[in-house]
Coordinates of C-alpha atoms in Angstrom, one line a residue:
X1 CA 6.4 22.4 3.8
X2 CA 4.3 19.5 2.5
X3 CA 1.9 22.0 0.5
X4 CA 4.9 23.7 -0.8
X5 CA 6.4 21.3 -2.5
X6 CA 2.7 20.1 -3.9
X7 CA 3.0 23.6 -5.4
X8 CA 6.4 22.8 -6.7
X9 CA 5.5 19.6 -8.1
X10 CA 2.2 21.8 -9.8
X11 CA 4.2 23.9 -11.3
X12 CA 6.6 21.3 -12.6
X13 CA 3.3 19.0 -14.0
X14 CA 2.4 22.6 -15.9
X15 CA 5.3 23.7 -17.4
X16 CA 5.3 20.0 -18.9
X17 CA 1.8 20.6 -19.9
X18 CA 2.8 23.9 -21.7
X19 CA 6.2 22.2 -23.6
X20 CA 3.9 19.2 -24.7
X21 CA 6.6 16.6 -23.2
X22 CA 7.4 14.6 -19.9
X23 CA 10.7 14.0 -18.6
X24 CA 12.7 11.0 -19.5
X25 CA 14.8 8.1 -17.8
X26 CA 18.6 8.3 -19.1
X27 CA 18.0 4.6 -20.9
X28 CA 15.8 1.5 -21.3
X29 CA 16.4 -1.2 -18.3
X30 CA 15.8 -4.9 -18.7
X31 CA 15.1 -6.9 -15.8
X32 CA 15.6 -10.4 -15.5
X33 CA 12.1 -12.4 -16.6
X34 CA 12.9 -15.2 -13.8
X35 CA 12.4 -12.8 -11.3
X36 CA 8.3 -12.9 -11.6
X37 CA 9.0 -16.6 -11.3
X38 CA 11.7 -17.4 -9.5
X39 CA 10.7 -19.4 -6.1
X40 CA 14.3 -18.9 -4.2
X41 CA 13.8 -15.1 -5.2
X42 CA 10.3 -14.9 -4.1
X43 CA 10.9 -16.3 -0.9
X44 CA 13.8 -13.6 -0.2
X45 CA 11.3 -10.6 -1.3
X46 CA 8.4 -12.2 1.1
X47 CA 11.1 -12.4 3.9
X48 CA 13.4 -9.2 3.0
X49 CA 11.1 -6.7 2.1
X50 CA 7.5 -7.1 3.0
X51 CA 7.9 -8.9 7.1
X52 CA 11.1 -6.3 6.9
X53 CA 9.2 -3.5 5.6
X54 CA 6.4 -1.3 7.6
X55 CA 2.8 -2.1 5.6
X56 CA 0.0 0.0 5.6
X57 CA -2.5 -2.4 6.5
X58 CA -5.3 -0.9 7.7
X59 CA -7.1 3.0 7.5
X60 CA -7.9 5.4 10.6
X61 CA -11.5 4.8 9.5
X62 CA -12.0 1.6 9.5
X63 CA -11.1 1.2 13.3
X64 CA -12.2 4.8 14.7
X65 CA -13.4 4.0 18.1
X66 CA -12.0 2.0 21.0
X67 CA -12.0 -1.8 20.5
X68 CA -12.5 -1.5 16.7
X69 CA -10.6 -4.2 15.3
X70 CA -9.2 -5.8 12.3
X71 CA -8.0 -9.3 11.7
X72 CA -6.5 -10.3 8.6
X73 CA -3.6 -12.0 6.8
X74 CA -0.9 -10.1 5.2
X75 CA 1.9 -11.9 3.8
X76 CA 1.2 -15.2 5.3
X77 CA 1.4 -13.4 8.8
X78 CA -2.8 -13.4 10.5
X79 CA -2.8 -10.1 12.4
X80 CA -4.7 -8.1 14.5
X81 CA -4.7 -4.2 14.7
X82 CA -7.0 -2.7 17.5
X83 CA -7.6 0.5 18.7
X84 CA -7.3 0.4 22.6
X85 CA -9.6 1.8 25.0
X86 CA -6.6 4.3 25.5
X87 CA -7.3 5.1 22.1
X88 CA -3.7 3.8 20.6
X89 CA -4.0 1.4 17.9
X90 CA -1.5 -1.7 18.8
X91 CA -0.6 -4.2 15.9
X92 CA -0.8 -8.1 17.2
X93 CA 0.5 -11.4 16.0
X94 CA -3.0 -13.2 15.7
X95 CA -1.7 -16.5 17.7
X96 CA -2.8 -18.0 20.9
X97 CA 0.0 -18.2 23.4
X98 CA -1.1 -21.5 24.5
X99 CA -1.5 -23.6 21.6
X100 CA -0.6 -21.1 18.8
X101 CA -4.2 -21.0 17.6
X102 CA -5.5 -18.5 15.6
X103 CA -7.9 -16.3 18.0
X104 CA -10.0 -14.1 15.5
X105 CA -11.1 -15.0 12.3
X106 CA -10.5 -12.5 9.6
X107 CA -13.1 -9.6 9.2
X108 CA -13.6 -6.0 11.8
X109 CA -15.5 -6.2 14.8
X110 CA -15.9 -4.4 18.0
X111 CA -14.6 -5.5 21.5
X112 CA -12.8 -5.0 24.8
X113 CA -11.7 -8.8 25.0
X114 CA -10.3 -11.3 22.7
X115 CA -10.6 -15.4 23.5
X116 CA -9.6 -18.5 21.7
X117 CA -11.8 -20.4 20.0
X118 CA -10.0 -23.4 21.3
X119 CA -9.6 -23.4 25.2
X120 CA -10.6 -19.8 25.4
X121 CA -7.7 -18.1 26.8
X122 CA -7.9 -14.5 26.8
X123 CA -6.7 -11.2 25.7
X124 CA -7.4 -7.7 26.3
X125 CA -7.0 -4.9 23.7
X126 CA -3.6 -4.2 24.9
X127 CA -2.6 -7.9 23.9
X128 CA -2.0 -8.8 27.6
X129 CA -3.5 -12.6 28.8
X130 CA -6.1 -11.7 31.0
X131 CA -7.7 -14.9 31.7
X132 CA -6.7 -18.7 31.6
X133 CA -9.8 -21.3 31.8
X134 CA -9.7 -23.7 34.9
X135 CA -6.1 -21.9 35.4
X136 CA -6.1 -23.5 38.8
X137 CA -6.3 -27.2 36.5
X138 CA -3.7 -25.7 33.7
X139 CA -0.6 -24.8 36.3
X140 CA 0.9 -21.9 37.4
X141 CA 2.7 -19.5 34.4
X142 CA 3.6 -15.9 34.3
X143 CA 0.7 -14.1 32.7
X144 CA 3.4 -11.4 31.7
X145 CA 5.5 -13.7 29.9
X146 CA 2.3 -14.7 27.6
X147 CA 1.2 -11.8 26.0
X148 CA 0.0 -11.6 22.1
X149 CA 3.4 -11.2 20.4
X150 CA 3.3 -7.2 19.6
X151 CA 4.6 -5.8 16.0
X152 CA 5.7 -2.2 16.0
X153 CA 2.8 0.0 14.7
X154 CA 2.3 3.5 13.1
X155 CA -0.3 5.5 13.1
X156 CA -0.1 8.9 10.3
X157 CA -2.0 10.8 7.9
X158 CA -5.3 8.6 8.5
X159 CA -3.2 5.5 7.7
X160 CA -1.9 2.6 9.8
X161 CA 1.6 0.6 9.2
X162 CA 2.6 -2.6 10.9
X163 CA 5.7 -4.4 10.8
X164 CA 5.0 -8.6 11.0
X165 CA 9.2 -8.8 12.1
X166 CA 9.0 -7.5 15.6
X167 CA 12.8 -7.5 15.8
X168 CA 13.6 -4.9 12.3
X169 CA 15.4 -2.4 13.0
X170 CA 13.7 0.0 11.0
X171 CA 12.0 2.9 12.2
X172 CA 8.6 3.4 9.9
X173 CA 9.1 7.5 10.1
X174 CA 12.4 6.5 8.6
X175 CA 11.2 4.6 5.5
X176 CA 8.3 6.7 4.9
X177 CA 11.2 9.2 3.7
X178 CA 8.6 12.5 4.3
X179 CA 5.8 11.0 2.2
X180 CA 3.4 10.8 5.2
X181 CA 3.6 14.4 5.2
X182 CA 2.2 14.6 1.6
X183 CA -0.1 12.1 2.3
X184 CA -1.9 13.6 5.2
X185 CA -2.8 16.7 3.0
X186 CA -5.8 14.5 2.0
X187 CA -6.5 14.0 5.7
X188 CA -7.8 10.5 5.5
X189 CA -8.3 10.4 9.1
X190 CA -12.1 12.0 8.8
X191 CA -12.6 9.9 5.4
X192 CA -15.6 7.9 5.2
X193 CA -14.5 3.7 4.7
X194 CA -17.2 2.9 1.9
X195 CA -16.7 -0.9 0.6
X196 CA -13.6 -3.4 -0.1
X197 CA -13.6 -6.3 -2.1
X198 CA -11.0 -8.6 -2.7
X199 CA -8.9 -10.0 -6.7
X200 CA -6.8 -12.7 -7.2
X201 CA -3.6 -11.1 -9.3
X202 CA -0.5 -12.7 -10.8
X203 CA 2.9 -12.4 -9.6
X204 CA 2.9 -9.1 -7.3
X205 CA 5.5 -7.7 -9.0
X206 CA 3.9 -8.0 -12.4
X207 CA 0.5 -6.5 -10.5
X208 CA 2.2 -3.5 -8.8
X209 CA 4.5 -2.0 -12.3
X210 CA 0.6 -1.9 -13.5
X211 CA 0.2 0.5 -10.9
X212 CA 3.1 2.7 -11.7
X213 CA 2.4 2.4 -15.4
X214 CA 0.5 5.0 -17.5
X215 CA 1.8 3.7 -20.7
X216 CA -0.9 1.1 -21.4
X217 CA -4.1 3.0 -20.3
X218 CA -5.0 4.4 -23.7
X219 CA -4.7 0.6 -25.3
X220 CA -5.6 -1.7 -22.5
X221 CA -8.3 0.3 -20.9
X222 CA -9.7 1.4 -24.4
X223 CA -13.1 -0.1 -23.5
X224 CA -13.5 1.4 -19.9
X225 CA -12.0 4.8 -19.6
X226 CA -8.8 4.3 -21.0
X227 CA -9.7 7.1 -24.1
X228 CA -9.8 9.9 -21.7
X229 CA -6.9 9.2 -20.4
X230 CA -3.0 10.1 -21.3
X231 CA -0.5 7.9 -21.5
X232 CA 2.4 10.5 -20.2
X233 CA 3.2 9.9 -16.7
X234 CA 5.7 12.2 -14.5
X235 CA 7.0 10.7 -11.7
X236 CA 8.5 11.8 -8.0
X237 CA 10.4 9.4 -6.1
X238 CA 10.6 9.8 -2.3
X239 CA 12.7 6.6 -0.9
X240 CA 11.2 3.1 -2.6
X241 CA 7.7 5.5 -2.8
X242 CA 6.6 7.4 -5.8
X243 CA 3.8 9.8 -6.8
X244 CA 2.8 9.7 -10.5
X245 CA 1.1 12.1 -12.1
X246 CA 0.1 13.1 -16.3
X247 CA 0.5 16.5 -17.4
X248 CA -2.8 18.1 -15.9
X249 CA -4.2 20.7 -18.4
X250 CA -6.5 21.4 -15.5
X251 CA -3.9 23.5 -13.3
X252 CA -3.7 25.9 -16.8
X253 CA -6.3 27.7 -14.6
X254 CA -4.2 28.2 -11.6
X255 CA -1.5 29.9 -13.7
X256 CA -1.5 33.3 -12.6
X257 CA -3.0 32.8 -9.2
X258 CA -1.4 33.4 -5.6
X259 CA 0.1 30.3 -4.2
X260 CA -3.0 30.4 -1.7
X261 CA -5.3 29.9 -4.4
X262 CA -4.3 26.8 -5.7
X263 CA -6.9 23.6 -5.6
X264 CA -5.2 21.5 -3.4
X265 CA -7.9 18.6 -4.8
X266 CA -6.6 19.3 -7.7
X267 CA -3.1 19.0 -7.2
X268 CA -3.3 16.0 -5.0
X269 CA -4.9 14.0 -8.2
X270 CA -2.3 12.1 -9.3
X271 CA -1.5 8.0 -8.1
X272 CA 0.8 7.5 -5.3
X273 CA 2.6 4.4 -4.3
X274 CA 3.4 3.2 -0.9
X275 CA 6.5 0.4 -1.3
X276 CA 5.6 -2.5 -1.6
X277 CA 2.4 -3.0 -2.0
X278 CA 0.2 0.3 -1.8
X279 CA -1.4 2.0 -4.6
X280 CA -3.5 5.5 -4.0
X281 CA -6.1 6.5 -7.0
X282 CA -8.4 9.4 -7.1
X283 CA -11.9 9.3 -8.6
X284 CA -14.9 10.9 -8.5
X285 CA -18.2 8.9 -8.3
X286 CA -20.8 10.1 -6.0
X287 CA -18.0 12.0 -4.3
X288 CA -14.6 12.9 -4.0
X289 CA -13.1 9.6 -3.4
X290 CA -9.9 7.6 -3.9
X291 CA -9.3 3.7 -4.4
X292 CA -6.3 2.3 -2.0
X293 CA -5.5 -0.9 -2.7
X294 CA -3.2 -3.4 -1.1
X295 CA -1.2 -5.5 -2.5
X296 CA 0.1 -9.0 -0.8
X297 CA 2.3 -12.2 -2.3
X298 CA -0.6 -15.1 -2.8
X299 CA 0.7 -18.5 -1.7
X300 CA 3.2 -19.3 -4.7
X301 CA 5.4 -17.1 -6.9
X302 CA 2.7 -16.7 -10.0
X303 CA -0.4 -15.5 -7.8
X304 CA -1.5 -12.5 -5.9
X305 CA -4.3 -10.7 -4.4
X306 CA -5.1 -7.3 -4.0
X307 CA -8.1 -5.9 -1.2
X308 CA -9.4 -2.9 -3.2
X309 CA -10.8 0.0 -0.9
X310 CA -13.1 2.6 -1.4
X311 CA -13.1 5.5 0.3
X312 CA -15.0 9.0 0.3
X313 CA -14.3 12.6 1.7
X314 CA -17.6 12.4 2.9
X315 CA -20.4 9.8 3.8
X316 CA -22.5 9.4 0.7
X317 CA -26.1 11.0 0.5
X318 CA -29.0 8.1 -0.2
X319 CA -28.5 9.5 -3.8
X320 CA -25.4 9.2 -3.9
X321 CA -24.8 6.1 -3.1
X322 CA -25.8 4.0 -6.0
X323 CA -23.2 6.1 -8.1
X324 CA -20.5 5.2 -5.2
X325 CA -21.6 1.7 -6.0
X326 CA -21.3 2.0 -9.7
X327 CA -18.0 3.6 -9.5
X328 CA -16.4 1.1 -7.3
X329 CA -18.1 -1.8 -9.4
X330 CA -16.2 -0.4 -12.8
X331 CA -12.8 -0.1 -11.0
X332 CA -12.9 -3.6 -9.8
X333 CA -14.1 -4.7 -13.0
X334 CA -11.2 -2.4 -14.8
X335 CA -8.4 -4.3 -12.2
X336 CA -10.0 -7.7 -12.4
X337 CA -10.8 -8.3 -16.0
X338 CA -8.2 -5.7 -17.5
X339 CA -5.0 -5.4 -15.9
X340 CA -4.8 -8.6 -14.2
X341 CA -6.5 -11.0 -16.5
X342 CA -3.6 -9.8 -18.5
X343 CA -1.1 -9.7 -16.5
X344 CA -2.3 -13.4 -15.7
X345 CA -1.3 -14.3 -19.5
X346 CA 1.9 -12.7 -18.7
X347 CA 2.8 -14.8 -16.0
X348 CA 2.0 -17.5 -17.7
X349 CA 4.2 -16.8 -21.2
X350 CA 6.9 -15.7 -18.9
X351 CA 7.2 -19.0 -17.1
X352 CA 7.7 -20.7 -20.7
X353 CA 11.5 -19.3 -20.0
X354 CA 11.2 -18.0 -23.8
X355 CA 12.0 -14.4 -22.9
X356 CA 14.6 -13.7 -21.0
X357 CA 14.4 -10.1 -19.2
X358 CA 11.2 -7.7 -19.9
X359 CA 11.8 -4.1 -20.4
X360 CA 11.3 -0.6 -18.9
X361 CA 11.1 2.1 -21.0
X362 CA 12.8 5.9 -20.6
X363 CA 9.4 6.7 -19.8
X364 CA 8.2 4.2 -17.5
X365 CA 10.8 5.4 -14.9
X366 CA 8.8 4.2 -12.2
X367 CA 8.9 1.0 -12.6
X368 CA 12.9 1.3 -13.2
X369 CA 13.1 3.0 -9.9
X370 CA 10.6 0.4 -8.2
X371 CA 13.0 -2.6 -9.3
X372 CA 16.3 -0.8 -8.3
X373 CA 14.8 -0.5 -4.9
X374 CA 13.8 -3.8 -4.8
X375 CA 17.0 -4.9 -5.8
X376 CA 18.6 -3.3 -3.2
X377 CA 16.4 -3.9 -0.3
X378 CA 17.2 -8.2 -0.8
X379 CA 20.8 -7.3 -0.4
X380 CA 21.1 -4.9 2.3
X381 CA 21.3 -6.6 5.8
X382 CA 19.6 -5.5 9.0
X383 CA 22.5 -3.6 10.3
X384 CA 22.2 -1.4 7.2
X385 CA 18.2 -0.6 6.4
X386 CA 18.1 2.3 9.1
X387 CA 21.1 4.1 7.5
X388 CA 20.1 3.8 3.8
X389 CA 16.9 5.2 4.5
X390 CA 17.8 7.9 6.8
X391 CA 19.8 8.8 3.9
X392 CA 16.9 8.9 2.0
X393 CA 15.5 11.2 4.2
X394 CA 18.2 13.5 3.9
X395 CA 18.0 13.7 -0.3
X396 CA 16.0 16.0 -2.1
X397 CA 13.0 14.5 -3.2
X398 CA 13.8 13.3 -7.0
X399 CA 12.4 13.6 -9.6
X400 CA 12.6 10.6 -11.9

C-alpha cells in the first residue's frame, strides 16, 4: 500500500506540474506572536507534546550491534537507548537509582554493562541493577525494585522513537498515523550513519515552520542554492506529520510508464516532517543521501538546537568522501547562517511585543496545519490522545 499511494501522491505532484499551479489553503491564518515567546506556553508544549509525544531520537544505524549505545539529552530528559544483547533496542531514563546521578555521559559507545561514575552501581543493557559496591556495607534492597526507569520504545523503518513520560497513554503505531510505512520505503535500516553536528536555533517553533516552508528558498537561500529551487510546495498531512514536496518536472518522464516503472528515488524526494521536531531532506553529494535533523526546546523559550545528521544509502568510496564532507559542510552552513541566524532576528523583534500575530499564507498550509495540531495537542488530556489519533489513523490521508 505504501508505494501505492507514493504513486498517487506522483501523479498528483505531476498533474500540478502540467497545470503550472499548487493547491491552496481556504484562507490566510494568524497566529498569536506571544506564542514563540510566551514562558507559561512554552512550558505546556515541553510538557504536553514533546515528554507526551513519541520522538525519534536515534537511527537503526547508529546502534546496529548489541550494546551499541546512545546517551543524550532530549528535551531536558538525559537518556539512553541501547541495543540489548537480545538484539531489542530498550529506551532508559539516564539516572542512577541510588543517588539519581547521571550514569553516561552523552556520546555512542559500545558495552554489555553500565556503572555510575559516582559509587558505581551497575546496570546491564536490559536496564536491570546488576551490581551494588560493598552491597554487604550499603544494606539489603530489592535489586528488582531498582532498575533504570524504562520509557516505551519503537523501533520502525530504520528509525527509533522513545517516549521520556513512561506513564502516556499513547501507543507510537498510533501517532505515527501510517507514516512509518512511507518512511521505511527508503529503508534506512541498511543506511550508512555518516557525521552529525550540532546548531543553536531560536524558538523551536520559529525553527521547525522553516522546515515546512518553501516560500522563502528562492530569497533567503539566494546565495547557496536557493536559485535552483521553487518556491511552490504541495503538502500531505498524515496526523500532526507532513510530507512536502514542489512540483517535480522530473516525474514528466515517468508519464506514460507502468506503475512498476516508476523511480521510487525519485518520488521519495520531497521533505518529510516527523511531529514535533523531525525534519527528512534529500540530497545528493557523494551519494544518495538525506539530512534528518532533530529538533529539541533549548533551556528558555527564545533558543533551540537542532543535531543535524547525515546519512548515505551506501558507505562512501575514499573518493567520495570529501564530496560527503562538502555537502554536509554547505547544509550546515545553509541552516546555521541562513535560516536560523534569521530566524534569530525574528525572535528577537518578536519579543519587542510590536506585532501581534505572524501570518501563514494559503500556500504555506503546512505550517497552518502544524499550529492547529499543536494547538490541539496542549488541550487534549491523557484520557483523550489515543482516541484522536486512532481517529487519525482511520482518515484518508489529506491533502492540504
Amino acid at each position: 500500500m505504501a508505494r501505492e499511494l507514493l504513486l498517487e501522491m506522483a501523479r498528483e505532484n505531476l498533474a500540478h506540474v502540467k497545470a503550472g499551479d499548487i493547491p491552496l489553503a481556504d484562507e490566510v491564518v494568524e497566529v498569536p506572536a506571544e506564542h514563540y515567546y510566551d514562558e507559561a506556553r512554552w512550558k505546556l508544549e515541553v510538557e504536553r507534546v514533546f515528554k507526551r509525544m513519541p520522538l525519534m531520537l536515534a537511527m537503526t544505524c547508529e546502534l546496529p550491534n548489541p550494546g551499541d549505545y546512545k546517551a543524550m539529552d532530549a528535551a531536558h530528559v538525559p537518556v539512553i537507548i541501547s541495543r540489548g544483547q537480545d538484539g531489542k533496542v530498550r529506551g532508559f531514563a539516564n539516572i542512577c537509582s541510588h543517588r539519581g546521578s547521571q550514569i553516561l555521559p552523552v556520546g555512542t559507545g559500545n558495552a554489555k554493562r553500565f556503572s555510575c561514575p559516582y559509587h558505581a552501581w551497575t546496570y546491564n543493557d536490559q536496564g536491570e541493577l546488576v551490581a551494588i559496591l560493598s552491597d554487604h556495607e550499603f544494606g539489603e534492597i530489592d535489586r528488582a525494585c531498582h532498575h533504570l526507569p524504562e520509557l516505551p520504545t519503537y523501533e520502525i523503518a530504520g528509525l527509533i522513537w522513545v517516549t521520556l513520560d513512561p506513564e502516556s497513554p499513547l501507543e507510537t503505531s498510533d501517532f505515527l498515523c501510517g507514516f512509518d510505512a512511507l518512511l521505511a520505503r527508503f529503508g534506512f535500516d541498511t543506511w550508512h550513519f555518516f557525521d552529525s553536528r550540532r546548531i543553536e536555533g531560536p524558538n523551536w517553533k520559529i525553527a521547525y515552520d522553516g522546515y515546512m516552508d518553501l516560500y522563502h528558498l528562492p530569497v533567503l537561500h539566494r546565495n547557496t542554492f536557493g536559485p535552483q529551487m521553487s518556491n511552490q510546495a504541495i503538502y500531505r498531512a498524515f496526523g500532526p506529520h507532513q510530507r512536502v514536496s514542489s512540483p517535480n518536472p522530473m516525474l514528466l518522464e515517468f508519464e506514460d510508464k507502468p506503475d512498476d516503472e516508476w523511480d521510487e528515488a525519485t518520488m521519495l524526494m520531497s521533505v518529510w516532517t516527523i511531529f514535533p521536531h523531525v525534519s527528512i531532506a534529500s540530497f545528493d553529494g557523494g551519494g544518495r543521501g538525506v539530512m534528518i535533523s532533530q529538533l529539541f526546546p533549548g533551556d528558555t523559550p527564545s533558543t533551540s538546537y537542532t543535531v543535524q545528521n547525515y546519512l548515505m544509502e551506501k558507505p562512501p568510496s575514499e573518493a567520495q568522501i570529501p564530496l560527503a564532507n562538502e555537502q554536509f559542510k554547505l547544509l550546515e552552513y545553509v541552516v546555521r547562517e541562513e535560516d536560523y541566524a534569521t530566524g534569530i532576528r525574528q525572535q528577537k523583534a518578536l519579543e519587542t511585543g510590536l506585532k501581534k500575530t505572524v501570518m501563514f499564507g494559503r500556500n504555506e498550509a503546512g505550517g497552518q496545519c502544524f499550529h492547529a495540531w499543536l494547538d490541539k495537542l496542549l488541550h487534549t488530556d491523557d484520557r483523550d490522545l489515543p482516541q484522536l489519533f486512532q481517529q487519525e489513523l482511520m482518515n484518508d490521508h489529506q491533502a492540504l
